[in-house]
Amino acid sequence: MAKAWHLISRPTGLPTMADFALRDLPDAPLEADQLRVRNLWLSVDPYMRGRMNDAKSYAASFKIDQPMTGGAIGEVIESRLDGFAPGDLVLHMGGWRDGGVIGLDVRPNKLPAAALAAGMTPQTFLHNMGLTGGTAWIGLLRIAAAKPGDVVFVSAAAGAVGSAVVQIAKVREMTVIGSAGGAEKCKWVSALGADAVIDYKAGPVLPALAAALQKLGKSGVDVYFDNVGGEHLDAAFATASDFARFAICGMIDVYNDGKAQEMKYLIRAIPARIRMEGFIYTDQFIDCMEEFYADMGALIASGAVTMRETVHDGLEAAPDAFLGLFSGDNIGKMLVRL
């Protein structure tokens, strides 16, 4: 009997364990175009917090007392879907559970045998070859149109998306300033190649960012990749060069409390002619999927792009892993191993 986490109440502020329940999934024979899978890895991501609200957004809200969904890697146990056979590893959106029956609604895709044969781990398709790596690549290169020589400021640079942005930017000969919380995270971002790293837990962001720019001999930020919002976004406005481009990926700073964003330096958007664009990975991915896979696959194979994984073990640990995203418990990608 498979089990799945269900959302049983809509959180106010930071979710608690009282908002979740682990329940059995009814067993059922396979119908046409269905797979039975055993999940091996689950992804938890900040965007899932928005799905816990009853509000219109780019991703459908989780339904109360229904199994939750998210990225997962599973092994096919039984198949009635053409092109899939027992033993295949698949990426799909039937996460937050240890397995069961899945269909086309959770978009199963077989992991490429060549990549696995070359030594790429299956869970890489939940980070650098998946949602977070794709978000970094699209946001930096397509949305912000970053180019060699640009000064790139990245918030949450020790997270799954931010760490990929740092490395992609360095490969393309950009100057990178990363922001992370705490000495260990800052040390890792520096090891990834960032030219300067600021510790936002050590003091206000703006003076630290201004000092980093001065030390590097740079007059301002050409590209800001936003994962946080709030103080980081305002500091980017304050230090932006003319015609700066802001790729707005996430604002984890306000996902739980919904507080208003205070932007003291927003007015600089006019004289600096700043272009700011929010984006969703799925809107762009189909058009550049083959280019992304080829580019990122080569970067991973060469060692130019790596990832640290923060792993929780067991399905029971999934809510704790998710909540840890909002207290900075992860370095790199947060995963659940089954």
Tab-separated table of C-alpha atoms in Angstrom:
chain	number	residue	atom	x	y	z
A	1	MET	CA	0.000	0.000	0.000
A	2	ALA	CA	1.491	3.304	-1.097
A	3	LYS	CA	1.274	6.355	1.136
A	4	ALA	CA	1.008	10.037	0.261
A	5	TRP	CA	1.079	13.331	2.100
A	6	HIS	CA	-2.206	15.243	2.027
A	7	LEU	CA	-2.825	18.910	2.780
A	8	ILE	CA	-5.553	18.956	5.434
A	9	SER	CA	-5.711	22.698	6.184
A	10	ARG	CA	-4.557	25.886	4.502
A	11	PRO	CA	-1.651	27.404	6.441
A	12	THR	CA	-1.622	30.892	7.838
A	13	GLY	CA	1.980	32.013	7.815
A	14	LEU	CA	4.605	29.278	8.016
A	15	PRO	CA	2.998	25.830	7.642
A	16	THR	CA	3.150	23.392	10.562
A	17	MET	CA	2.912	19.632	10.774
A	18	ALA	CA	-0.763	20.085	11.724
A	19	ASP	CA	-1.408	21.133	8.098
A	20	PHE	CA	-0.296	17.747	6.716
A	21	ALA	CA	-1.400	14.135	7.067
A	22	LEU	CA	0.267	10.961	5.767
A	23	ARG	CA	-2.417	8.603	4.457
A	24	ASP	CA	-2.709	5.375	2.491
A	25	LEU	CA	-3.338	5.549	-1.235
A	26	PRO	CA	-5.950	3.073	-2.465
A	27	ASP	CA	-4.459	0.366	-4.657
A	28	ALA	CA	-5.925	-0.070	-8.118
A	29	PRO	CA	-5.268	-2.083	-11.291
A	30	LEU	CA	-3.554	-0.205	-14.095
A	31	GLU	CA	-5.648	1.353	-16.803
A	32	ALA	CA	-4.485	2.370	-20.264
A	33	ASP	CA	-1.727	5.037	-20.307
A	34	GLN	CA	-0.826	4.468	-16.668
A	35	LEU	CA	2.311	3.386	-14.798
A	36	ARG	CA	2.873	1.869	-11.408
A	37	VAL	CA	6.024	3.365	-9.915
A	38	ARG	CA	8.189	3.133	-6.840
A	39	ASN	CA	9.505	6.579	-6.051
A	40	LEU	CA	13.205	6.928	-5.264
A	41	TRP	CA	13.636	10.700	-4.842
A	42	LEU	CA	11.250	13.555	-4.070
A	43	SER	CA	11.780	17.265	-4.605
A	44	VAL	CA	10.542	19.973	-2.246
A	45	ASP	CA	10.637	23.541	-3.556
A	46	PRO	CA	9.627	26.997	-2.286
A	47	TYR	CA	6.941	27.445	-4.973
A	48	MET	CA	4.931	24.709	-3.247
A	49	ARG	CA	4.093	27.154	-0.454
A	50	GLY	CA	1.962	29.178	-2.889
A	51	ARG	CA	0.076	26.048	-3.881
A	52	MET	CA	-1.071	25.665	-0.274
A	53	ASN	CA	-3.116	28.864	-0.581
A	54	ASP	CA	-6.573	29.022	-2.118
A	55	ALA	CA	-5.556	31.680	-4.606
A	56	LYS	CA	-5.145	32.018	-8.335
A	57	SER	CA	-1.553	31.508	-9.425
A	58	TYR	CA	0.539	29.920	-12.164
A	59	ALA	CA	0.320	26.525	-10.426
A	60	ALA	CA	-2.958	25.010	-9.287
A	61	SER	CA	-3.644	25.051	-5.551
A	62	PHE	CA	-3.350	21.809	-3.641
A	63	LYS	CA	-6.813	20.510	-2.815
A	64	ILE	CA	-7.710	19.900	0.799
A	65	ASP	CA	-7.680	16.203	1.795
A	66	GLN	CA	-6.166	15.222	-1.552
A	67	PRO	CA	-2.644	13.875	-2.242
A	68	MET	CA	-0.086	16.605	-2.861
A	69	THR	CA	2.102	16.596	-5.965
A	70	GLY	CA	5.633	17.623	-6.881
A	71	GLY	CA	8.720	16.544	-8.742
A	72	ALA	CA	9.878	12.958	-8.245
A	73	ILE	CA	12.108	10.288	-9.708
A	74	GLY	CA	10.552	6.830	-9.765
A	75	GLU	CA	11.208	3.333	-11.074
A	76	VAL	CA	8.536	1.774	-13.260
A	77	ILE	CA	7.176	-1.412	-11.679
A	78	GLU	CA	4.346	-2.039	-14.141
A	79	SER	CA	3.386	-0.301	-17.361
A	80	ARG	CA	0.408	0.175	-19.625
A	81	LEU	CA	1.927	3.248	-21.240
A	82	ASP	CA	3.639	2.896	-24.604
A	83	GLY	CA	7.389	3.457	-24.470
A	84	PHE	CA	7.746	2.632	-20.778
A	85	ALA	CA	8.823	-0.706	-19.335
A	86	PRO	CA	9.526	-2.105	-15.864
A	87	GLY	CA	12.910	-0.902	-14.649
A	88	ASP	CA	12.773	2.443	-16.475
A	89	LEU	CA	13.532	5.515	-14.379
A	90	VAL	CA	11.079	8.357	-14.875
A	91	LEU	CA	10.822	11.999	-13.907
A	92	HIS	CA	7.237	12.923	-13.043
A	93	MET	CA	5.094	15.203	-10.885
A	94	GLY	CA	3.599	12.485	-8.684
A	95	GLY	CA	5.700	13.368	-5.672
A	96	TRP	CA	4.936	13.658	-1.943
A	97	ARG	CA	4.306	9.881	-1.993
A	98	ASP	CA	6.333	6.702	-2.064
A	99	GLY	CA	4.757	5.366	-5.229
A	100	GLY	CA	1.532	4.114	-6.704
A	101	VAL	CA	-0.330	4.568	-9.973
A	102	ILE	CA	0.432	7.635	-12.087
A	103	GLY	CA	-0.901	8.792	-15.440
A	104	LEU	CA	-0.273	11.360	-18.129
A	105	ASP	CA	-1.560	14.126	-15.846
A	106	VAL	CA	1.735	14.058	-13.906
A	107	ARG	CA	3.810	14.157	-17.118
A	108	PRO	CA	6.099	11.100	-16.836
A	109	ASN	CA	9.322	11.375	-18.835
A	110	LYS	CA	11.903	8.627	-19.128
A	111	LEU	CA	15.370	9.608	-17.962
A	112	PRO	CA	17.865	9.485	-20.855
A	113	ALA	CA	19.821	6.233	-20.759
A	114	ALA	CA	22.957	7.891	-22.164
A	115	ALA	CA	23.138	10.391	-19.305
A	116	LEU	CA	22.694	7.672	-16.705
A	117	ALA	CA	25.268	5.456	-18.406
A	118	ALA	CA	27.716	8.359	-18.321
A	119	GLY	CA	27.370	8.528	-14.544
A	120	MET	CA	24.781	11.264	-14.057
A	121	THR	CA	22.761	10.465	-10.943
A	122	PRO	CA	18.977	10.192	-11.301
A	123	GLN	CA	18.324	12.992	-8.812
A	124	THR	CA	20.295	15.416	-11.005
A	125	PHE	CA	17.063	15.646	-13.025
A	126	LEU	CA	15.423	17.163	-9.943
A	127	HIS	CA	18.007	19.939	-9.770
A	128	ASN	CA	20.658	20.964	-12.319
A	129	MET	CA	19.106	19.024	-15.213
A	130	GLY	CA	15.602	19.788	-14.056
A	131	LEU	CA	13.430	22.536	-12.615
A	132	THR	CA	16.050	24.472	-10.668
A	133	GLY	CA	18.848	24.268	-13.233
A	134	GLY	CA	16.424	25.121	-16.008
A	135	THR	CA	15.078	28.071	-14.040
A	136	ALA	CA	18.619	29.390	-13.507
A	137	TRP	CA	19.576	28.945	-17.160
A	138	ILE	CA	16.397	30.508	-18.559
A	139	GLY	CA	16.329	33.379	-16.098
A	140	LEU	CA	19.958	34.355	-16.565
A	141	LEU	CA	20.411	33.812	-20.292
A	142	ARG	CA	16.916	34.335	-21.727
A	143	ILE	CA	15.058	36.671	-19.378
A	144	ALA	CA	18.005	38.830	-18.276
A	145	ALA	CA	19.954	38.306	-21.528
A	146	ALA	CA	23.171	38.245	-19.489
A	147	LYS	CA	26.376	38.438	-21.503
A	148	PRO	CA	30.138	38.199	-20.919
A	149	GLY	CA	31.422	41.117	-18.887
A	150	ASP	CA	28.136	41.742	-17.055
A	151	VAL	CA	28.115	42.183	-13.277
A	152	VAL	CA	25.553	39.715	-11.904
A	153	PHE	CA	24.080	39.907	-8.396
A	154	VAL	CA	22.403	36.699	-7.184
A	155	SER	CA	20.327	36.387	-4.009
A	156	ALA	CA	19.978	33.019	-2.251
A	157	ALA	CA	23.181	32.062	-4.047
A	158	ALA	CA	23.625	28.934	-1.932
A	159	GLY	CA	20.230	27.573	-2.929
A	160	ALA	CA	19.460	25.194	-5.773
A	161	VAL	CA	18.624	27.904	-8.310
A	162	GLY	CA	21.074	30.529	-7.102
A	163	SER	CA	24.077	28.207	-7.055
A	164	ALA	CA	23.360	27.197	-10.649
A	165	VAL	CA	23.128	30.873	-11.651
A	166	VAL	CA	26.543	31.565	-10.098
A	167	GLN	CA	28.203	28.759	-12.040
A	168	ILE	CA	26.521	29.423	-15.394
A	169	ALA	CA	27.469	33.098	-15.126
A	170	LYS	CA	31.103	32.285	-14.369
A	171	VAL	CA	31.355	29.887	-17.303
A	172	ARG	CA	30.199	32.775	-19.503
A	173	GLU	CA	32.814	35.173	-18.118
A	174	MET	CA	30.601	37.362	-15.952
A	175	THR	CA	31.497	38.964	-12.636
A	176	VAL	CA	29.321	37.442	-9.922
A	177	ILE	CA	28.330	38.746	-6.494
A	178	GLY	CA	26.375	36.226	-4.461
A	179	SER	CA	24.388	36.693	-1.274
A	180	ALA	CA	23.975	33.860	1.210
A	181	GLY	CA	23.221	33.428	4.903
A	182	GLY	CA	26.021	32.323	7.193
A	183	ALA	CA	29.705	31.522	6.904
A	184	GLU	CA	29.320	27.946	5.608
A	185	LYS	CA	27.022	28.952	2.773
A	186	CYS	CA	29.166	31.934	1.849
A	187	LYS	CA	32.244	29.731	1.749
A	188	TRP	CA	30.518	27.344	-0.667
A	189	VAL	CA	29.323	30.150	-2.954
A	190	SER	CA	32.884	31.452	-3.070
A	191	ALA	CA	34.120	27.947	-3.936
A	192	LEU	CA	31.672	27.903	-6.852
A	193	GLY	CA	33.583	30.807	-8.338
A	194	ALA	CA	31.698	33.900	-7.171
A	195	ASP	CA	33.947	36.963	-7.283
A	196	ALA	CA	32.440	38.323	-4.069
A	197	VAL	CA	30.011	36.967	-1.495
A	198	ILE	CA	27.996	38.915	1.049
A	199	ASP	CA	26.512	37.413	4.214
A	200	TYR	CA	23.071	38.939	4.575
A	201	LYS	CA	22.850	37.630	8.142
A	202	ALA	CA	25.867	39.729	9.129
A	203	GLY	CA	24.260	43.088	8.376
A	204	PRO	CA	22.219	45.138	5.886
A	205	VAL	CA	22.482	44.061	2.261
A	206	LEU	CA	22.940	47.423	0.552
A	207	PRO	CA	26.199	48.558	2.222
A	208	ALA	CA	27.652	45.068	1.803
A	209	LEU	CA	26.721	45.023	-1.892
A	210	ALA	CA	28.113	48.525	-2.430
A	211	ALA	CA	31.368	47.520	-0.716
A	212	ALA	CA	31.664	44.392	-2.888
A	213	LEU	CA	31.187	46.457	-6.055
A	214	GLN	CA	33.817	48.946	-4.933
A	215	LYS	CA	36.301	46.183	-4.084
A	216	LEU	CA	35.782	44.639	-7.524
A	217	GLY	CA	36.171	48.009	-9.226
A	218	LYS	CA	32.658	47.862	-10.662
A	219	SER	CA	30.282	50.794	-10.870
A	220	GLY	CA	27.025	48.881	-10.591
A	221	VAL	CA	24.930	45.749	-11.140
A	222	ASP	CA	24.013	44.864	-14.731
A	223	VAL	CA	21.896	41.801	-13.921
A	224	TYR	CA	20.022	40.947	-10.739
A	225	PHE	CA	18.685	37.407	-10.338
A	226	ASP	CA	16.081	37.595	-7.585
A	227	ASN	CA	15.149	34.614	-5.430
A	228	VAL	CA	14.355	36.582	-2.272
A	229	GLY	CA	12.705	39.978	-2.826
A	230	GLY	CA	12.616	42.514	0.002
A	231	GLU	CA	15.912	44.057	1.060
A	232	HIS	CA	17.867	42.275	-1.677
A	233	LEU	CA	15.647	43.606	-4.447
A	234	ASP	CA	15.827	47.126	-3.050
A	235	ALA	CA	19.630	46.929	-2.851
A	236	ALA	CA	19.681	45.888	-6.499
A	237	PHE	CA	17.601	48.942	-7.431
A	238	ALA	CA	20.008	51.157	-5.483
A	239	THR	CA	23.125	49.818	-7.235
A	240	ALA	CA	21.799	49.106	-10.725
A	241	SER	CA	23.735	50.264	-13.749
A	242	ASP	CA	21.958	51.929	-16.653
A	243	PHE	CA	19.818	49.445	-18.598
A	244	ALA	CA	20.127	46.786	-15.881
A	245	ARG	CA	17.939	43.698	-16.240
A	246	PHE	CA	16.229	42.044	-13.277
A	247	ALA	CA	15.042	38.418	-13.614
A	248	ILE	CA	12.448	37.900	-10.885
A	249	CYS	CA	12.398	34.198	-10.100
A	250	GLY	CA	11.127	34.111	-6.523
A	251	MET	CA	10.486	36.140	-3.379
A	252	ILE	CA	10.860	33.615	-0.585
A	253	ASP	CA	11.151	36.493	1.897
A	254	VAL	CA	7.371	36.988	1.761
A	255	TYR	CA	5.956	33.559	0.905
A	256	ASN	CA	4.669	32.933	4.424
A	257	ASP	CA	3.756	36.336	5.847
A	258	GLY	CA	2.734	38.174	2.658
A	259	LYS	CA	4.103	41.439	4.037
A	260	ALA	CA	4.288	44.490	1.794
A	261	GLN	CA	7.564	45.045	-0.030
A	262	GLU	CA	9.197	48.324	0.979
A	263	MET	CA	11.222	49.635	-1.953
A	264	LYS	CA	13.141	52.788	-0.997
A	265	TYR	CA	15.067	52.832	-4.261
A	266	LEU	CA	12.384	51.777	-6.734
A	267	ILE	CA	12.480	55.264	-8.286
A	268	ARG	CA	15.872	54.378	-9.810
A	269	ALA	CA	13.991	52.182	-12.277
A	270	ILE	CA	13.325	55.347	-14.295
A	271	PRO	CA	16.697	57.106	-14.604
A	272	ALA	CA	18.566	53.789	-14.845
A	273	ARG	CA	16.010	52.438	-17.364
A	274	ILE	CA	15.817	49.147	-15.483
A	275	ARG	CA	13.905	46.294	-17.094
A	276	MET	CA	12.354	43.933	-14.548
A	277	GLU	CA	10.583	40.751	-15.622
A	278	GLY	CA	8.978	37.997	-13.636
A	279	PHE	CA	9.105	34.598	-15.272
A	280	ILE	CA	7.894	31.042	-14.904
A	281	TYR	CA	10.106	28.159	-15.981
A	282	THR	CA	7.340	26.268	-17.774
A	283	ASP	CA	6.461	29.251	-19.976
A	284	GLN	CA	9.895	29.222	-21.577
A	285	PHE	CA	11.123	25.654	-21.268
A	286	ILE	CA	9.551	23.965	-24.282
A	287	ASP	CA	11.097	26.480	-26.686
A	288	CYS	CA	14.628	25.986	-25.371
A	289	MET	CA	14.518	22.476	-23.898
A	290	GLU	CA	16.973	20.877	-26.335
A	291	GLU	CA	19.439	23.770	-26.055
A	292	PHE	CA	19.248	23.695	-22.254
A	293	TYR	CA	19.783	19.927	-22.010
A	294	ALA	CA	22.762	20.052	-24.369
A	295	ASP	CA	24.379	23.030	-22.653
A	296	MET	CA	23.754	22.023	-19.053
A	297	GLY	CA	24.594	18.385	-19.726
A	298	ALA	CA	27.973	19.412	-21.107
A	299	LEU	CA	28.634	21.744	-18.167
A	300	ILE	CA	27.829	19.008	-15.660
A	301	ALA	CA	29.926	16.437	-17.518
A	302	SER	CA	32.914	18.803	-17.559
A	303	GLY	CA	32.593	19.600	-13.861
A	304	ALA	CA	31.930	23.284	-14.531
A	305	VAL	CA	28.525	23.013	-12.828
A	306	THR	CA	28.068	21.011	-9.631
A	307	MET	CA	25.461	20.770	-6.885
A	308	ARG	CA	25.387	20.121	-3.172
A	309	GLU	CA	22.408	18.119	-2.002
A	310	THR	CA	20.757	18.403	1.405
A	311	VAL	CA	19.025	15.047	1.840
A	312	HIS	CA	16.290	13.941	4.235
A	313	ASP	CA	15.565	10.215	4.380
A	314	GLY	CA	12.137	8.644	4.297
A	315	LEU	CA	8.702	9.761	3.165
A	316	GLU	CA	7.878	10.794	6.727
A	317	ALA	CA	10.565	13.484	6.506
A	318	ALA	CA	9.054	15.318	3.514
A	319	PRO	CA	7.245	18.090	5.465
A	320	ASP	CA	10.342	18.746	7.595
A	321	ALA	CA	12.453	18.995	4.440
A	322	PHE	CA	9.968	21.434	2.921
A	323	LEU	CA	9.775	23.617	6.030
A	324	GLY	CA	13.567	23.674	6.192
A	325	LEU	CA	13.610	25.697	2.971
A	326	PHE	CA	12.205	28.676	4.884
A	327	SER	CA	14.715	28.540	7.729
A	328	GLY	CA	17.780	28.154	5.511
A	329	ASP	CA	18.452	24.522	6.420
A	330	ASN	CA	19.523	23.588	2.902
A	331	ILE	CA	22.760	24.149	1.058
A	332	GLY	CA	22.092	23.494	-2.604
A	333	LYS	CA	19.092	21.332	-3.468
A	334	MET	CA	16.753	19.992	-0.797
A	335	LEU	CA	15.751	16.390	-1.541
A	336	VAL	CA	13.949	13.497	0.104
A	337	ARG	CA	15.428	10.032	-0.481
A	338	LEU	CA	13.071	7.053	-0.248
